[in-house]
Amino acid sequence: MNYIILDLEWNQSSTGQEPEAAKLPFEIIEIGAIKLNQERVMVSEFSQLIRPTVYRRMHRITSKLIHMRMEELERGKPFTQVVEDFLRWCGEDYIFCTWGPLDLTELQRNLRYYGMAPLSRGPIAFLDVQKLFSIAYEDRKSRRALEWAVDYLEIKKDIPFHRAFSDAYYTARVLAAIRDPEVLKNVSYDVFNPPLCREEEIKVQFDTYFKYISRTFPDKTAALADREVSSSKCYLCRRNLRKKVKWFSPNGRHYYCVAYCDKHGFLKCKTRIRKTEDGKVYVVKTSRFISPEDMEKLVERRDHARKMHSHSRKTAGKGPDKAGQTRGSIS
DNA sequence: CCGCAGACATGACACGTTTC
DNA sequence: GAAACGTGTCATGTCTGCGG
C-alpha cells in the first residue's frame, strides 16, 4: 500500500458577501502531493495549480500566507481536470495522509460543489501526520504547526513553506521520520460523509483505545437513546459492562462514563456529539482502560462540576444556574 | 398556592491552537 | 479573515421536592 501525502491551498471570499460562501467557503487553488511506497520511500510527486472560478480576488491574509497572486493562478487548470489527474496519479492501493484534519473535508466539499463523484460514500480512513507526530514525540494531544515539527526533527528546510507541494513534501518527511510502526496504526477518519446505516458504522480497535463512529440520528436525544451509543462494552471481552460511574457531562458536549471489567479493569467511555451539515447528528465514542487513580480523577471532575454548579446557585442568589453535571440522559 | 433551592439541561460565548 | 476542535465559563431555562 502506498501513502499519498496530500496538501491543498485554498482561497476564500475577501468580503464574506458572496452568495457562494455558504456552499463553498474555501476554494481550492492548488494541489500538491507526494507518493511514498510501503517502505515510506518517495516514488512520485504531484503539483498543480487550479484556475479559480468562484473567488476572483485573493483574500489579503491568504495572499500574505501563501505568497501567490491571482495572475499566477490564471496558468492553472480547471479544478475538475486537476482532480481527475490527481486521482489517476494516486493509483489503486493507497491511504491519504495530511497535516491536520481539514484537507480531505475541503477536497470533498469542492468535489461536491463541482458535481463530481464523491471520494467515498461514508467516512474515509486517513493518517493525520500532525496527530501521529504528537503521538510519536509529544503527548498525543498537542497539535503543532508543520514548521515546528520540521525544526524538531531537524529536517532541512530547503524549500519555502505554505505551498501545496512543499508542505506535502515536509509532511512526507515527518511521516517518514516516525520510526515506530505502531504509531502508523493510529488511523483517523474524515467524516464529511457520516455512516448512514449500521453496516457503515466504524468500529476500530487501537493499541490503547477503541473508536466507534455511529450512523446518523435525527437529533441528539435519539442518538443518546441508542443502545449501541449508550452501552459500555469491554472491547477485549466483547461483553457489556456494568457502569461504576454513570454517564455525565462537565460541559454539555462531551459525555463520560466508567464501567468495570473483571478481567481488564476500569473502562472509560467518552462520547462526543457531532453535527452533520444537514442538521443531523452522529456520535464518536472512544473507550479506553484507565487506572483506579484516573477513575478517581474523573469522579472528582464530576463532583467539581457539581460543586461549581451549586456554588454559583448560592452566590448568584435567585440567579442563573451553572453548568450541570449530567447534561445527557444516556441510560 | 407560593417561594426557595438543588439538580438537571442547554445555548452562547471566550480562549487557545491549528489550517488556508 | 473563516473554519474546526477542545476547553472552560456564563446566562438562560425547566423540573422537583420541601417548607410555609
mmCIF file of N, CA and C (backbone and C1' of nucleotides) in Angstrom, chain A residues 9 65 99 143 146 309 313 321-322 325-328, chain B residues 5-13 17-20:
data_model
loop_
_atom_site.group_PDB
_atom_site.id
_atom_site.type_symbol
_atom_site.label_atom_id
_atom_site.label_comp_id
_atom_site.label_asym_id
_atom_site.label_seq_id
_atom_site.Cartn_x
_atom_site.Cartn_y
_atom_site.Cartn_z
ATOM 1 N N GLU A 9 -3.913 24.142 -1.045
ATOM 2 C CA GLU A 9 -4.016 25.563 -0.711
ATOM 3 C C GLU A 9 -5.390 26.009 -1.169
ATOM 4 N N LEU A 65 0.020 34.729 3.337
ATOM 5 C CA LEU A 65 0.464 33.430 3.836
ATOM 6 C C LEU A 65 1.101 32.594 2.739
ATOM 7 N N TRP A 99 -1.522 16.903 6.872
ATOM 8 C CA TRP A 99 -1.130 17.582 8.111
ATOM 9 C C TRP A 99 -2.382 18.260 8.674
ATOM 10 N N ARG A 143 -1.122 19.859 19.156
ATOM 11 C CA ARG A 143 -1.128 19.937 17.698
ATOM 12 C C ARG A 143 -0.189 21.058 17.282
ATOM 13 N N LEU A 146 3.341 22.715 11.158
ATOM 14 C CA LEU A 146 4.240 21.846 10.384
ATOM 15 C C LEU A 146 5.696 22.246 10.547
ATOM 16 N N HIS A 309 -21.494 24.180 40.245
ATOM 17 C CA HIS A 309 -22.900 24.381 39.956
ATOM 18 C C HIS A 309 -23.643 24.949 41.166
ATOM 19 N N ARG A 313 -25.137 28.778 42.266
ATOM 20 C CA ARG A 313 -26.526 28.968 42.655
ATOM 21 C C ARG A 313 -26.607 29.837 43.902
ATOM 22 N N ASP A 321 -28.269 29.312 36.744
ATOM 23 C CA ASP A 321 -27.623 28.065 37.078
ATOM 24 C C ASP A 321 -26.303 27.963 36.349
ATOM 25 N N LYS A 322 -25.448 27.138 36.901
ATOM 26 C CA LYS A 322 -24.196 26.883 36.194
ATOM 27 C C LYS A 322 -24.295 25.582 35.446
ATOM 28 N N GLN A 325 -24.070 18.754 35.830
ATOM 29 C CA GLN A 325 -23.077 17.704 35.704
ATOM 30 C C GLN A 325 -23.581 16.517 34.908
ATOM 31 N N THR A 326 -24.841 16.446 34.660
ATOM 32 C CA THR A 326 -25.336 15.341 33.855
ATOM 33 C C THR A 326 -26.268 15.876 32.799
ATOM 34 N N ARG A 327 -25.643 16.414 31.778
ATOM 35 C CA ARG A 327 -26.422 17.079 30.756
ATOM 36 C C ARG A 327 -27.116 16.091 29.833
ATOM 37 N N GLY A 328 -26.665 14.913 29.795
ATOM 38 C CA GLY A 328 -27.288 13.959 28.899
ATOM 39 C C GLY A 328 -28.279 13.117 29.631
ATOM 40 P P DA B 5 -32.834 30.767 48.930
ATOM 41 O "O5'" DA B 5 -31.946 29.495 48.650
ATOM 42 C "C5'" DA B 5 -32.262 28.712 47.589
ATOM 43 C "C4'" DA B 5 -32.141 27.254 47.895
ATOM 44 C "C3'" DA B 5 -31.006 26.673 47.074
ATOM 45 O "O3'" DA B 5 -30.334 25.658 47.790
ATOM 46 C "C1'" DA B 5 -33.120 25.819 46.326
ATOM 47 P P DG B 6 -28.801 25.432 47.303
ATOM 48 O "O5'" DG B 6 -28.982 24.010 46.581
ATOM 49 C "C5'" DG B 6 -29.414 22.893 47.344
ATOM 50 C "C4'" DG B 6 -29.882 21.790 46.410
ATOM 51 C "C3'" DG B 6 -28.811 21.373 45.391
ATOM 52 O "O3'" DG B 6 -28.665 19.958 45.459
ATOM 53 C "C1'" DG B 6 -30.853 21.886 44.293
ATOM 54 P P DA B 7 -27.490 19.268 44.604
ATOM 55 O "O5'" DA B 7 -28.281 18.805 43.291
ATOM 56 C "C5'" DA B 7 -29.397 17.928 43.419
ATOM 57 C "C4'" DA B 7 -30.036 17.703 42.064
ATOM 58 C "C3'" DA B 7 -29.032 17.356 40.951
ATOM 59 O "O3'" DA B 7 -29.471 16.192 40.286
ATOM 60 C "C1'" DA B 7 -30.463 19.121 40.275
ATOM 61 P P DC B 8 -28.574 15.572 39.167
ATOM 62 O "O5'" DC B 8 -29.284 16.131 37.846
ATOM 63 C "C5'" DC B 8 -30.672 15.906 37.658
ATOM 64 C "C4'" DC B 8 -31.171 16.713 36.477
ATOM 65 C "C3'" DC B 8 -30.349 16.510 35.197
ATOM 66 O "O3'" DC B 8 -31.242 16.197 34.145
ATOM 67 C "C1'" DC B 8 -30.711 18.791 35.596
ATOM 68 P P DA B 9 -30.684 15.549 32.792
ATOM 69 O "O5'" DA B 9 -31.096 16.655 31.750
ATOM 70 C "C5'" DA B 9 -30.495 17.900 31.787
ATOM 71 C "C4'" DA B 9 -31.138 18.791 30.773
ATOM 72 C "C3'" DA B 9 -30.315 18.875 29.497
ATOM 73 O "O3'" DA B 9 -31.181 19.057 28.387
ATOM 74 C "C1'" DA B 9 -30.334 20.975 30.618
ATOM 75 P P DT B 10 -30.571 18.884 26.914
ATOM 76 O "O5'" DT B 10 -30.201 20.387 26.547
ATOM 77 C "C5'" DT B 10 -31.191 21.390 26.670
ATOM 78 C "C4'" DT B 10 -30.584 22.722 26.268
ATOM 79 C "C3'" DT B 10 -29.456 22.573 25.234
ATOM 80 O "O3'" DT B 10 -29.664 23.477 24.182
ATOM 81 C "C1'" DT B 10 -28.785 23.931 27.011
ATOM 82 P P DG B 11 -28.848 23.336 22.797
ATOM 83 O "O5'" DG B 11 -28.927 24.819 22.208
ATOM 84 C "C5'" DG B 11 -29.848 25.766 22.764
ATOM 85 C "C4'" DG B 11 -29.111 27.062 23.070
ATOM 86 C "C3'" DG B 11 -28.024 27.429 22.053
ATOM 87 O "O3'" DG B 11 -28.236 28.773 21.625
ATOM 88 C "C1'" DG B 11 -27.158 27.530 24.238
ATOM 89 P P DA B 12 -27.259 29.424 20.514
ATOM 90 O "O5'" DA B 12 -26.352 30.387 21.394
ATOM 91 C "C5'" DA B 12 -26.965 31.352 22.249
ATOM 92 C "C4'" DA B 12 -25.903 32.175 22.935
ATOM 93 C "C3'" DA B 12 -24.783 32.636 21.995
ATOM 94 O "O3'" DA B 12 -24.481 34.001 22.257
ATOM 95 C "C1'" DA B 12 -23.862 31.421 23.801
ATOM 96 P P DC B 13 -23.746 34.896 21.132
ATOM 97 O "O5'" DC B 13 -22.440 35.383 21.888
ATOM 98 C "C5'" DC B 13 -21.361 34.513 21.938
ATOM 99 C "C4'" DC B 13 -20.645 34.623 23.239
ATOM 100 C "C3'" DC B 13 -19.159 34.849 23.017
ATOM 101 O "O3'" DC B 13 -18.759 36.101 23.542
ATOM 102 C "C1'" DC B 13 -19.555 32.937 24.430
ATOM 103 P P DT B 17 -1.830 29.022 22.668
ATOM 104 O "O5'" DT B 17 -2.098 28.138 21.362
ATOM 105 C "C5'" DT B 17 -1.932 26.734 21.430
ATOM 106 C "C4'" DT B 17 -2.606 26.070 20.254
ATOM 107 C "C3'" DT B 17 -2.079 26.496 18.888
ATOM 108 O "O3'" DT B 17 -0.926 25.766 18.529
ATOM 109 C "C1'" DT B 17 -4.445 26.136 18.905
ATOM 110 P P DT B 18 -0.113 26.293 17.234
ATOM 111 O "O5'" DT B 18 -0.968 25.793 15.990
ATOM 112 C "C5'" DT B 18 -0.975 24.410 15.654
ATOM 113 C "C4'" DT B 18 -2.096 24.120 14.684
ATOM 114 C "C3'" DT B 18 -1.948 24.728 13.295
ATOM 115 O "O3'" DT B 18 -1.092 23.954 12.500
ATOM 116 C "C1'" DT B 18 -4.202 24.865 14.062
ATOM 117 P P DT B 19 -0.549 24.510 11.112
ATOM 118 O "O5'" DT B 19 -1.838 24.538 10.177
ATOM 119 C "C5'" DT B 19 -2.370 23.309 9.646
ATOM 120 C "C4'" DT B 19 -3.554 23.610 8.770
ATOM 121 C "C3'" DT B 19 -3.291 24.652 7.693
ATOM 122 O "O3'" DT B 19 -2.642 24.103 6.573
ATOM 123 C "C1'" DT B 19 -5.372 25.087 8.753
ATOM 124 P P DC B 20 -1.716 25.019 5.711
ATOM 125 O "O5'" DC B 20 -2.731 25.948 4.907
ATOM 126 C "C5'" DC B 20 -3.628 25.375 3.971
ATOM 127 C "C4'" DC B 20 -4.590 26.429 3.497
ATOM 128 C "C3'" DC B 20 -3.931 27.700 2.980
ATOM 129 O "O3'" DC B 20 -3.523 27.539 1.639
ATOM 130 C "C1'" DC B 20 -5.738 28.244 4.433
#
